[in-house]
XYZ file of C-alpha atoms in Angstrom:
763
model
C -26.384 34.502 13.327
C -26.370 31.594 15.842
C -23.448 30.343 18.002
C -23.261 27.138 15.923
C -22.952 28.988 12.694
C -20.423 31.332 14.209
C -18.138 28.216 15.487
C -18.923 26.579 12.146
C -17.293 29.266 10.213
C -14.372 29.449 12.624
C -13.443 25.775 12.171
C -14.264 25.541 8.600
C -11.954 28.628 7.898
C -9.144 26.988 9.701
C -9.817 23.791 7.993
C -9.836 25.231 4.461
C -6.506 27.276 5.637
C -4.726 23.991 6.122
C -6.140 22.813 2.741
C -5.020 25.782 0.782
C -1.608 25.917 2.398
C -0.747 22.410 1.246
C -2.468 23.205 -2.231
C 0.159 26.257 -2.571
C 3.212 24.030 -1.072
C 2.455 21.122 -3.479
C 2.188 23.497 -6.380
C 5.665 24.945 -5.665
C 6.996 21.205 -5.296
C 5.639 20.022 -8.464
C 8.324 20.335 -11.012
C 7.702 17.040 -12.766
C 4.932 14.746 -13.878
C 6.061 12.201 -11.233
C 6.162 15.028 -8.561
C 2.451 15.861 -9.330
C 0.958 12.364 -10.032
C 2.766 10.286 -7.505
C 4.415 12.833 -5.033
C 7.962 12.146 -6.469
C 7.538 8.677 -5.099
C 8.713 10.413 -1.837
C 5.623 10.181 0.478
C 6.915 9.364 4.154
C 5.768 6.486 6.432
C 3.302 8.189 8.729
C 1.706 10.454 6.096
C 0.824 7.241 3.983
C -0.354 5.467 6.847
C -2.663 8.135 7.813
C -3.706 9.260 4.264
C -4.282 5.496 3.078
C -6.519 5.303 6.069
C -8.462 8.271 5.257
C -8.740 7.453 1.669
C -9.901 4.090 2.632
C -12.745 4.940 4.991
C -13.969 8.545 4.840
C -17.421 9.790 4.808
C -18.373 6.164 3.929
C -17.467 5.248 7.359
C -18.430 8.294 9.188
C -22.097 8.813 7.971
C -22.996 5.815 5.852
C -22.162 2.865 8.142
C -23.779 4.020 11.378
C -26.966 4.937 9.350
C -27.120 1.430 7.763
C -26.824 -0.448 11.030
C -29.322 1.845 12.550
C -31.645 0.894 9.640
C -30.929 -2.806 9.281
C -29.633 -3.625 12.622
C -26.479 -5.607 13.853
C -26.623 -7.796 10.949
C -25.179 -5.082 8.870
C -22.493 -4.411 11.669
C -20.650 -7.272 9.832
C -19.522 -4.644 7.473
C -17.341 -3.353 10.029
C -14.882 -6.249 9.059
C -14.156 -3.882 5.986
C -11.724 -2.306 8.556
C -9.876 -5.735 7.971
C -10.998 -6.606 4.434
C -9.758 -3.344 2.676
C -6.272 -3.550 4.089
C -6.387 -7.280 3.219
C -6.489 -6.488 -0.393
C -3.519 -3.967 0.133
C -1.766 -6.814 1.863
C -2.133 -9.093 -1.253
C -1.124 -6.458 -3.930
C 0.452 -3.290 -2.709
C 3.859 -4.330 -1.793
C 4.233 -6.250 -5.268
C 2.882 -3.388 -7.193
C 5.379 -0.867 -5.515
C 8.322 -3.075 -6.447
C 7.216 -3.326 -9.949
C 6.518 0.567 -10.153
C 10.019 1.197 -8.693
C 11.804 -1.098 -10.869
C 10.335 -0.021 -14.145
C 9.291 3.539 -13.277
C 5.600 3.377 -13.918
C 3.375 6.306 -12.822
C -0.003 4.857 -13.629
C -1.544 1.303 -13.327
C -2.520 1.510 -17.158
C 1.241 1.780 -18.144
C 2.100 -1.100 -16.042
C -0.519 -3.442 -17.082
C -0.062 -2.357 -20.747
C 3.701 -3.025 -20.645
C 3.051 -6.368 -18.869
C 0.410 -7.812 -21.223
C 1.773 -5.959 -24.238
C -1.655 -4.472 -25.195
C -3.471 -1.123 -24.833
C -6.867 -2.850 -24.764
C -6.302 -3.097 -20.755
C -5.124 0.268 -20.574
C -8.520 1.412 -21.927
C -10.549 -1.019 -19.460
C -8.504 0.396 -16.540
C -9.437 3.897 -17.647
C -13.047 2.832 -17.557
C -12.876 1.020 -14.303
C -11.136 4.183 -12.830
C -13.927 6.539 -14.331
C -16.790 4.408 -13.174
C -15.161 4.183 -9.578
C -14.060 7.774 -9.168
C -17.177 9.703 -10.547
C -19.907 8.133 -8.705
C -17.833 7.577 -5.455
C -16.714 11.128 -5.498
C -20.131 12.528 -6.510
C -21.767 10.710 -3.513
C -19.038 11.818 -1.094
C -19.575 15.580 -2.199
C -23.271 15.374 -1.941
C -22.882 14.073 1.478
C -21.002 17.305 2.516
C -23.732 19.551 1.235
C -26.489 17.420 2.875
C -24.479 17.633 6.201
C -24.296 21.283 5.993
C -27.888 21.634 4.753
C -28.964 19.831 8.215
C -26.568 21.673 10.179
C -27.916 25.036 8.910
C -31.436 23.979 9.408
C -32.100 23.995 5.632
C -30.721 27.487 5.132
C -27.998 26.132 2.825
C -29.339 24.092 -0.017
C -27.862 20.553 -0.622
C -26.809 21.467 -4.103
C -25.451 24.846 -3.285
C -23.481 23.541 -0.299
C -21.952 20.688 -2.066
C -20.744 22.986 -4.991
C -19.222 25.561 -2.574
C -17.666 23.052 -0.197
C -16.052 21.205 -3.428
C -14.325 24.447 -4.584
C -11.631 24.008 -1.889
C -10.998 20.696 -2.650
C -10.530 21.275 -6.219
C -8.131 24.064 -5.494
C -5.769 22.125 -3.367
C -5.968 18.939 -5.569
C -5.624 20.577 -8.867
C -2.601 22.723 -7.848
C -0.728 20.482 -5.357
C -1.285 17.033 -6.643
C -0.874 13.828 -4.786
C 1.680 15.348 -2.564
C -1.026 18.025 -1.396
C -3.693 15.212 -1.132
C -1.320 13.076 0.949
C -0.903 15.770 3.531
C -4.197 17.122 3.737
C -5.573 13.386 4.039
C -3.205 12.808 6.900
C -4.945 15.548 8.778
C -8.319 14.246 7.794
C -7.532 10.982 9.012
C -7.266 12.475 12.468
C -10.221 14.320 12.240
C -12.158 11.141 11.191
C -10.803 9.255 14.203
C -11.704 12.027 16.648
C -15.125 12.870 15.309
C -16.177 8.959 15.361
C -15.019 8.598 19.023
C -16.409 11.682 20.305
C -19.824 11.353 18.606
C -19.972 7.987 20.172
C -19.186 9.187 23.501
C -21.763 11.795 23.486
C -24.277 9.427 22.160
C -23.518 6.963 25.027
C -23.841 9.964 27.486
C -27.320 10.792 26.281
C -28.801 7.232 26.266
C -27.703 7.123 30.024
C -24.699 4.811 29.971
C -23.899 1.228 28.844
C -26.756 -0.600 30.692
C -29.366 1.741 28.972
C -27.688 1.088 25.514
C -27.835 -2.697 25.946
C -31.460 -2.223 27.146
C -32.310 -0.379 23.815
C -30.847 -3.524 21.813
C -32.915 -5.902 24.309
C -36.181 -3.447 23.550
C -35.728 -3.581 20.000
C -35.690 -7.333 20.056
C -38.550 -7.701 22.080
C -40.406 -5.270 20.019
C -39.891 -7.204 16.882
C -40.935 -10.276 18.718
C -44.107 -8.763 19.983
C -45.001 -7.196 16.678
C -43.949 -10.314 14.583
C -41.508 -7.988 12.728
C -44.268 -6.100 11.185
C -42.983 -2.517 11.773
C -42.389 -0.218 8.891
C -38.793 0.375 9.962
C -37.466 -2.694 11.283
C -35.649 -5.388 9.434
C -38.184 -8.099 10.406
C -37.852 -11.642 11.479
C -35.080 -13.988 10.101
C -36.374 -17.086 8.344
C -36.449 -20.343 10.081
C -37.808 -21.630 13.491
C -35.540 -19.446 15.517
C -38.120 -16.740 15.840
C -34.802 -14.233 15.959
C -35.064 -10.467 15.006
C -33.098 -9.238 12.244
C -31.587 -6.678 14.592
C -29.685 -9.246 16.316
C -29.345 -12.015 13.662
C -28.307 -12.625 9.871
C -30.914 -14.016 7.877
C -29.342 -17.145 6.743
C -26.370 -18.312 4.550
C -28.158 -17.297 1.306
C -31.677 -16.593 0.226
C -32.885 -18.077 -3.120
C -34.554 -14.664 -4.293
C -34.514 -12.835 -7.429
C -33.408 -9.623 -5.710
C -32.004 -8.862 -2.403
C -34.750 -6.434 -1.431
C -37.062 -9.628 -1.500
C -35.008 -11.097 1.092
C -36.838 -11.920 4.508
C -35.381 -10.638 7.727
C -32.826 -8.443 5.989
C -30.614 -8.555 3.042
C -27.204 -9.330 4.917
C -26.861 -13.216 4.670
C -23.549 -15.055 4.682
C -23.165 -14.935 1.189
C -24.021 -11.243 0.821
C -21.548 -10.442 3.656
C -18.669 -12.164 1.975
C -19.464 -10.535 -1.516
C -20.042 -7.028 0.032
C -16.564 -7.388 1.827
C -15.107 -8.191 -1.544
C -16.797 -5.096 -2.821
C -15.232 -2.862 -0.074
C -11.961 -4.758 -0.741
C -12.217 -3.125 -3.963
C -11.088 0.258 -2.512
C -7.509 -0.915 -2.294
C -7.731 -2.986 -5.543
C -8.766 0.032 -7.321
C -6.458 1.687 -9.918
C -6.132 4.907 -7.511
C -4.503 2.806 -4.988
C -1.960 1.388 -7.411
C -0.776 5.082 -7.718
C -0.835 5.474 -3.928
C 1.562 2.337 -3.840
C 3.802 3.998 -6.520
C 3.824 7.080 -4.434
C 5.922 5.723 -1.596
C 9.431 5.782 -0.652
C 9.622 2.219 0.241
C 7.015 -0.434 1.456
C 7.786 0.419 5.124
C 4.449 1.809 5.828
C 2.222 -1.075 4.551
C 2.485 -3.322 7.357
C 1.640 -0.919 10.067
C -1.332 0.449 8.168
C -2.597 -3.052 7.192
C -2.102 -4.394 10.702
C -2.560 -1.766 13.002
C -3.914 1.526 11.746
C -6.949 -0.004 10.002
C -7.929 -3.236 11.678
C -7.018 -2.072 15.239
C -7.398 1.711 15.267
C -10.536 1.943 13.016
C -11.815 -1.560 13.554
C -12.140 -0.636 17.138
C -14.154 2.646 16.474
C -16.318 0.748 13.914
C -17.107 -2.312 16.317
C -17.829 0.003 19.219
C -18.518 3.792 18.801
C -20.201 3.352 15.447
C -22.477 0.560 16.742
C -23.265 2.835 19.848
C -24.259 5.628 17.600
C -26.508 3.314 15.407
C -28.436 1.464 18.009
C -28.831 3.870 21.004
C -30.524 6.291 18.723
C -33.485 4.125 18.658
C -33.774 4.994 22.340
C -33.251 8.741 21.797
C -36.503 9.469 19.901
C -35.481 8.722 16.220
C -37.623 5.722 15.950
C -41.028 6.593 16.736
C -42.726 3.462 15.943
C -40.472 1.694 18.641
C -41.539 4.263 21.243
C -45.250 4.307 20.256
C -45.468 0.638 20.390
C -43.849 0.538 23.911
C -46.726 2.523 25.448
C -49.606 1.016 23.273
C -52.306 -0.896 24.892
C -51.531 -3.636 22.149
C -47.963 -4.445 23.157
C -47.522 -2.245 26.326
C -47.662 -5.236 28.961
C -44.906 -7.264 26.882
C -42.908 -4.329 26.550
C -43.374 -2.102 29.619
C -40.159 -2.502 31.242
C -38.518 -0.467 28.210
C -40.846 2.519 28.921
C -38.063 3.942 31.038
C -36.307 4.698 27.929
C -38.832 7.619 27.012
C -40.117 8.459 30.524
C -38.981 11.885 32.176
C -37.076 11.463 35.448
C -39.171 11.463 38.761
C -38.486 15.037 39.380
C -39.584 16.002 35.972
C -42.658 13.860 35.808
C -44.757 16.348 36.912
C -43.728 18.774 34.010
C -45.255 15.928 31.665
C -48.289 15.884 33.450
C -48.758 19.629 33.410
C -48.202 19.566 29.522
C -50.849 16.978 29.112
C -53.018 18.737 31.148
C -52.582 22.079 29.216
C -52.999 20.359 26.033
C -56.338 18.636 27.050
C -57.580 22.014 27.728
C -56.511 23.595 24.467
C -53.980 25.839 26.300
C -50.771 26.920 24.925
C -47.453 25.862 26.448
C -45.919 29.207 26.526
C -44.059 30.276 29.520
C -43.216 26.716 30.528
C -39.556 25.778 30.733
C -39.460 22.370 28.983
C -35.687 22.052 28.325
C -35.224 19.409 31.184
C -37.561 17.126 29.042
C -35.474 17.287 25.798
C -32.755 14.854 26.524
C -35.339 12.221 26.888
C -36.035 12.285 23.143
C -33.097 14.569 22.208
C -33.057 13.306 18.470
C -36.249 15.065 18.004
C -34.806 18.358 18.319
C -32.626 18.482 15.230
C -35.301 16.691 13.015
C -38.186 19.194 14.116
C -36.039 21.985 13.719
C -34.728 20.979 10.202
C -38.382 20.319 9.249
C -39.516 23.437 10.586
C -36.919 26.024 10.623
C -39.329 28.772 11.497
C -39.944 27.596 14.964
C -37.931 28.854 17.762
C -35.774 26.628 20.106
C -38.461 26.824 22.899
C -41.105 26.085 20.486
C -39.251 22.956 19.451
C -39.097 22.020 23.073
C -42.887 22.347 23.206
C -43.236 19.829 20.443
C -41.004 17.406 22.251
C -42.616 17.783 25.317
C -46.146 17.125 23.855
C -44.822 13.879 22.190
C -43.528 12.756 25.612
C -47.118 13.614 27.229
C -48.778 11.586 24.244
C -46.606 8.454 25.001
C -47.541 8.752 28.798
C -51.184 8.051 27.815
C -50.510 5.590 25.241
C -50.815 7.842 22.224
C -48.808 8.180 18.855
C -46.499 11.070 19.352
C -46.126 11.165 15.516
C -49.746 11.111 14.701
C -50.933 13.336 17.526
C -54.491 14.244 18.438
C -55.426 17.236 16.174
C -56.608 19.454 19.012
C -53.385 18.958 20.792
C -51.633 19.957 17.312
C -53.859 23.053 17.160
C -52.411 24.081 20.429
C -48.853 23.906 19.354
C -46.953 26.484 17.839
C -46.632 26.388 14.001
C -48.493 24.696 11.360
C -47.986 20.986 12.177
C -49.026 18.194 10.391
C -47.529 15.787 13.017
C -45.584 16.312 16.133
C -42.496 14.070 16.362
C -40.966 12.823 13.235
C -39.626 9.324 12.313
C -35.875 9.252 11.021
C -36.688 6.519 8.417
C -40.203 7.669 7.691
C -39.943 11.537 7.645
C -36.503 12.319 7.152
C -33.335 10.976 5.350
C -33.314 7.697 7.134
C -29.650 6.242 7.095
C -27.715 9.430 5.619
C -29.426 11.985 8.226
C -28.506 9.934 11.397
C -25.082 11.182 11.890
C -26.105 15.080 11.063
C -28.751 14.788 13.664
C -26.518 13.428 16.060
C -24.445 16.427 15.692
C -27.654 18.776 16.201
C -27.886 17.086 19.590
C -25.071 19.310 20.927
C -26.028 22.333 19.110
C -27.653 23.727 22.109
C -25.563 22.307 24.926
C -21.977 22.889 23.144
C -22.284 24.643 19.767
C -18.446 24.618 19.518
C -18.030 20.770 19.697
C -20.955 20.319 17.266
C -19.281 22.727 14.871
C -15.860 21.044 15.360
C -17.587 17.570 14.725
C -19.159 18.925 11.544
C -15.715 19.823 10.196
C -14.683 16.292 11.268
C -17.305 14.921 9.095
C -16.446 17.151 6.200
C -13.022 16.360 6.202
C -14.011 12.325 6.228
C -16.329 13.003 3.092
C -13.713 14.963 1.209
C -10.601 12.540 1.979
C -11.398 9.906 -0.357
C -12.758 12.264 -3.018
C -9.465 14.420 -3.127
C -7.428 11.046 -3.616
C -9.536 9.711 -6.789
C -9.597 13.203 -8.239
C -5.830 13.295 -8.098
C -5.260 9.844 -9.186
C -7.841 9.520 -11.919
C -6.709 12.749 -13.394
C -3.248 11.224 -13.578
C -4.250 8.024 -15.634
C -6.218 10.261 -18.012
C -3.295 12.553 -18.471
C -0.708 9.471 -19.087
C -2.791 6.921 -20.429
C -4.994 8.943 -22.922
C -3.361 12.290 -23.529
C 0.433 11.235 -23.447
C -0.278 7.745 -25.006
C -2.370 8.714 -27.888
C -2.669 12.423 -28.326
C 0.644 14.110 -27.097
C 3.346 11.409 -26.910
C 6.062 13.960 -26.423
C 4.216 15.948 -23.881
C 6.776 17.765 -21.510
C 6.593 17.622 -17.709
C 4.745 21.016 -17.501
C 2.052 19.952 -20.201
C 1.285 16.943 -18.328
C 0.856 18.781 -15.092
C -1.349 21.350 -16.821
C -3.244 18.676 -18.185
C -3.730 16.735 -14.886
C -5.215 20.134 -13.482
C -7.703 20.348 -16.552
C -8.779 16.555 -16.016
C -9.109 17.135 -12.157
C -11.526 20.162 -12.934
C -13.491 18.185 -15.527
C -13.830 14.987 -13.297
C -14.782 17.318 -10.199
C -17.572 18.886 -12.724
C -18.848 15.407 -13.603
C -19.029 14.316 -10.140
C -21.051 17.195 -8.901
C -23.424 16.639 -11.735
C -23.923 13.041 -11.028
C -24.418 13.908 -7.062
C -26.947 16.834 -8.325
C -29.362 14.322 -9.831
C -28.840 11.111 -7.874
C -30.715 10.176 -4.916
C -29.299 6.779 -4.136
C -28.057 6.179 -0.345
C -24.598 7.150 0.412
C -23.197 3.638 0.944
C -25.143 1.819 -1.750
C -24.047 4.147 -4.688
C -20.407 4.103 -3.476
C -21.069 0.255 -3.553
C -21.179 0.414 -7.336
C -17.881 2.144 -7.608
C -16.114 -0.373 -5.043
C -17.725 -3.471 -7.022
C -15.844 -2.064 -10.136
C -12.565 -1.743 -8.246
C -12.943 -5.418 -7.078
C -12.682 -6.481 -10.729
C -9.016 -5.495 -10.609
C -8.448 -8.344 -8.509
C -7.829 -10.582 -11.492
C -5.418 -8.345 -13.536
C -3.527 -7.807 -10.104
C -3.469 -11.541 -9.318
C -1.899 -12.024 -12.789
C 0.733 -9.356 -12.504
C 1.624 -10.355 -8.852
C 1.152 -14.028 -8.768
C 0.072 -16.034 -11.935
C 2.064 -15.648 -15.163
C -0.098 -18.196 -16.783
C -2.923 -15.908 -16.840
C -2.808 -14.501 -20.503
C -3.601 -11.245 -22.069
C -6.712 -12.297 -23.680
C -7.984 -14.058 -20.681
C -7.395 -11.000 -18.448
C -8.828 -8.579 -20.865
C -11.940 -10.546 -21.834
C -12.476 -11.355 -17.755
C -12.345 -7.916 -16.815
C -14.504 -7.088 -19.575
C -17.253 -9.597 -18.521
C -16.647 -8.704 -14.960
C -17.765 -4.945 -15.595
C -20.622 -5.993 -17.461
C -21.844 -8.490 -14.674
C -21.335 -5.632 -12.189
C -23.588 -3.428 -14.106
C -26.235 -5.896 -15.011
C -26.616 -7.009 -11.130
C -27.042 -3.365 -10.095
C -30.067 -0.927 -10.785
C -28.305 0.981 -13.494
C -27.728 -1.951 -15.729
C -31.282 -3.385 -15.083
C -32.881 0.079 -15.923
C -30.815 0.254 -19.071
C -31.969 -2.933 -20.304
C -35.476 -2.111 -19.401
C -35.236 1.010 -21.268
C -33.999 -0.927 -24.256
C -37.153 -3.046 -23.879
C -35.428 -6.204 -22.243
C -36.944 -7.235 -18.867
C -34.812 -9.381 -16.976
C -36.081 -12.146 -14.525
C -33.634 -10.825 -11.576
C -33.177 -7.423 -9.691
C -30.369 -5.841 -7.712
C -28.050 -8.447 -5.780
C -29.963 -11.765 -6.921
C -29.631 -14.620 -4.406
C -28.438 -11.935 -1.968
C -24.967 -12.185 -3.637
C -23.355 -8.537 -4.160
C -22.644 -7.343 -7.722
C -19.169 -7.461 -6.871
C -19.429 -11.178 -6.146
C -21.209 -11.953 -9.401
C -18.723 -9.577 -11.274
C -15.425 -11.230 -9.774
C -16.797 -14.925 -10.113
C -17.472 -14.406 -13.844
C -14.278 -12.365 -14.035
C -11.954 -15.062 -12.831
C -14.006 -17.855 -14.614
C -13.620 -16.316 -18.085
C -10.091 -15.220 -17.246
C -8.947 -18.889 -16.337
C -10.668 -20.340 -19.079
C -9.591 -18.191 -21.877
C -6.038 -18.103 -20.457
C -6.180 -22.122 -20.789
C -7.193 -21.775 -24.276
C -4.382 -19.296 -25.271
C -1.308 -20.780 -23.773
C 0.601 -21.172 -27.174
C 2.437 -17.869 -27.158
C 5.941 -18.671 -25.518
C 7.233 -15.185 -26.379
C 4.406 -13.592 -24.390
C 4.909 -15.967 -21.532
C 8.854 -15.430 -21.396
C 7.731 -11.614 -21.368
C 5.569 -11.849 -18.372
C 8.057 -14.273 -16.800
C 10.447 -11.090 -16.582
C 8.344 -9.498 -14.097
C 7.611 -12.646 -12.073
C 11.263 -13.753 -12.058
C 12.090 -10.603 -10.541
C 9.234 -10.912 -7.941
C 10.347 -14.228 -6.914
C 13.880 -13.086 -6.230
C 12.748 -9.968 -4.171
C 9.537 -10.920 -2.686
C 9.417 -14.506 -2.199
C 9.414 -16.141 1.376
C 12.707 -17.633 2.248
C 12.978 -21.295 2.329
C 12.926 -21.627 6.248
C 9.340 -19.852 6.122
C 7.839 -21.751 3.483
C 5.918 -23.848 5.702
C 4.001 -20.979 6.915
C 2.162 -20.657 3.505
C -0.291 -23.448 4.142
C -1.179 -22.135 7.547
C -1.810 -18.730 6.036
C -4.106 -20.277 3.847
C -5.878 -21.841 6.424
C -6.251 -18.966 8.657
C -7.419 -16.840 5.842
C -9.935 -19.085 4.292
C -11.517 -20.071 7.590
C -11.739 -16.400 8.755
C -13.544 -15.446 5.757
C -16.054 -18.059 6.054
C -16.626 -17.921 9.736
C -16.115 -14.171 10.442
C -18.755 -13.061 8.425
C -19.597 -15.582 5.871
C -21.934 -18.563 6.008
C -20.387 -19.842 9.234
C -21.283 -16.471 11.063
C -24.655 -18.128 11.508
C -23.158 -19.757 14.368
C -22.806 -16.298 15.836
C -26.512 -15.679 15.876
C -26.854 -17.923 18.997
C -23.563 -19.399 20.340
C -23.001 -16.715 23.007
C -27.028 -16.413 23.910
C -30.387 -17.010 22.706
C -31.039 -14.001 20.315
C -34.919 -14.071 21.270
C -34.172 -13.873 25.171
C -31.940 -10.826 26.249
C -31.694 -12.601 29.651
C -29.234 -15.148 28.135
C -26.949 -12.247 26.964
C -24.133 -12.797 29.423
C -21.399 -10.936 27.877
C -21.578 -7.275 29.156
C -25.452 -7.532 28.153
C -24.480 -7.776 24.424
C -26.390 -10.062 22.037
C -24.476 -13.253 20.586
C -23.892 -11.541 17.149
C -21.905 -8.815 18.770
C -19.737 -11.135 20.688
C -19.173 -13.190 17.617
C -18.136 -10.076 15.591
C -15.788 -8.994 18.373
C -14.179 -12.411 18.608
C -13.640 -12.673 15.036
C -12.378 -8.998 14.941
C -9.563 -10.091 17.261
C -8.749 -13.171 15.234
C -8.659 -10.876 12.102
C -6.198 -8.763 13.653
C -3.847 -11.782 14.234
C -4.370 -12.741 10.693
C -3.196 -9.558 9.322
C -0.260 -9.619 11.536
C 0.618 -13.192 10.521
C 0.320 -12.353 6.915
C 1.718 -8.898 6.694
C 4.940 -9.510 8.976
C 5.440 -13.334 9.525
C 4.811 -14.091 5.824
C 6.397 -10.929 4.673
C 3.520 -9.756 2.545
C 4.077 -6.302 3.391
C 7.383 -5.899 4.774
C 10.412 -4.172 3.130
C 12.211 -6.663 0.535
C 15.697 -7.520 2.080
C 17.165 -7.337 -1.501
C 17.799 -3.952 -2.856
C 15.766 -3.108 -5.991
C 17.635 -2.123 -9.197
C 15.914 0.782 -10.956
C 16.012 0.116 -14.652
C 13.802 3.146 -15.785
C 13.434 6.669 -14.046
C 11.496 9.119 -16.265
C 12.946 12.114 -14.296
C 16.405 10.931 -14.744
C 16.131 9.750 -18.336
C 17.204 6.255 -17.585
C 15.886 3.740 -20.239
C 13.799 0.637 -19.372
C 15.410 -2.299 -21.480
C 14.106 -5.507 -20.281
C 10.358 -4.817 -20.416
C 9.244 -3.218 -23.881
C 6.388 -1.043 -24.455
C 3.663 -2.785 -26.706
């Protein structure tokens, strides 16, 4: 057994021991349904801050985000703003939901909305949203954990076997301990997530040779795109218009009039795509699961620091720096063979010659490359040569070659890497090498070097291969970081397992099948529903091959549709029951019809639609939310004739106005807040972000990148990240959107104490 495998077992064992401990402790604490489903409304401040952060970002951020920056360039790095957009949604809704849940003793969002709108139809719709959100989102996180261990064990553990085994412990602590166990495990997972992202970023920066080499890689990618006209198989291409800018460092317009985002020129991440994608990711904190997270708190005290400091500042700093470093530096570490090949080719070599240093051995080891070339020309084996000094030059190849050819020893993998460097030195393609050279190398190789996008897993394999960089030099660190990645992937899944099972227990079983179910019966049912949910998610994960981030995007787009009912219960009493129910239904259908799943279902039924996924470069969350809101407003305007229902809804709004409204001396801050928020959404990453392509330097000329050698798009992102932090501070604290209400809330119903709800009746 390798040193890496031993360390992996040690750290996984410690991590699992912690999870099992909290599962048992949560089991002992769960005496009532409220204890099990919302942690007895007693989650402490720091536990919630860390747990909510882990639930929000998870493996989505750890693995998927840097992978897509690598594939799509820094235009996708605008997605790093979800470190602000996710808590932005929480700022709008969490405090007010907590207040409503505290006053009337709600455990699930279905109970809250059904009482408010006096209809069970919205309860069912929320269950549908929760299910569609939880199953694919959970499934893809579990599959990612299996894929991670598949790569780290060089293929020894299959993806499906790994994810089923790794899910067993998650199922145990969630089913046994409920939301309280999830909260304490998530708190530790948040720490592991932060440490993992930071350390992998530092290690990547070390291997690329420091900051100057990192910015040199970005400049090289731009020059490469310019030289090839964006014709590379693995590059985003040139953005439309006269700028001649590379998609690696520019967004491709405000909108593109195409039937499907895949047909966009220069990448898909236009201004409107960025805005609607941020709405999709904001759907995480609008999802029904986060309503239950809100209910689980002792008070709203954790909301403001989590929404201002933990997510925007802490996670945001990691995303805008260390995840971007992981993604872009990897191009210069051997992952992008097309880039390396063209730098040394006769066709583009003169224009790109200054970037050859990225793939050239140091002067003291250049003789080693020459000897490798001479031996391969003579058809001789490379056995007996110490080629390890050459590996750091293309260190990403080590893990990819080992995973593709597990039969090769470490020394034999080093021979393949060295042969690729020798091929580059004479202008040859290291991926499609001279057959005579391949014959002299160990193993039965079809090609020497491998391209991350063309030959391996693309975006989903980037981070596992970065971990593999450390396997030889520091196996203990590679194993620890692998556990950090595992924790990140499982953190979100655990929360959705617990909360979704609670919704099905309370809103389906207790509402329709066993109205008088005891606390114990509800807890047992919750555990059964958790098991069913995990089995469903694992089944989905076993058969799906969609990218990690994009499949999760369908789930979060569903969560975004909850904005309208949340806005109704938190702010707008004139939105009626028919309006919200019809709006939510239309929004769900619109999401499905602008995602592959809905389009494929229509095609199977013989209906061919004239659009594809994300038409007009607008994310499905955007299509759904716009139609959802439009239908809700129009239908509400037509159904304003029931005064009794309006008075009933005003019971909640009168309470919120009494406890959550700004005092008179602060009312002047409201228009200022609206101006800041609208301006930020437009200019930070929306259509106004087109200015960011060039305002801090010409995207086509790296010599004009005056701020730390970074292109204008990165400087723009950093500037608006800072402004976004100010926006969250202003709204959360100054406008009191997330602070503790000054007036004490009178509890009208407490299920555990048997107090009756008397001013909001059940439907």
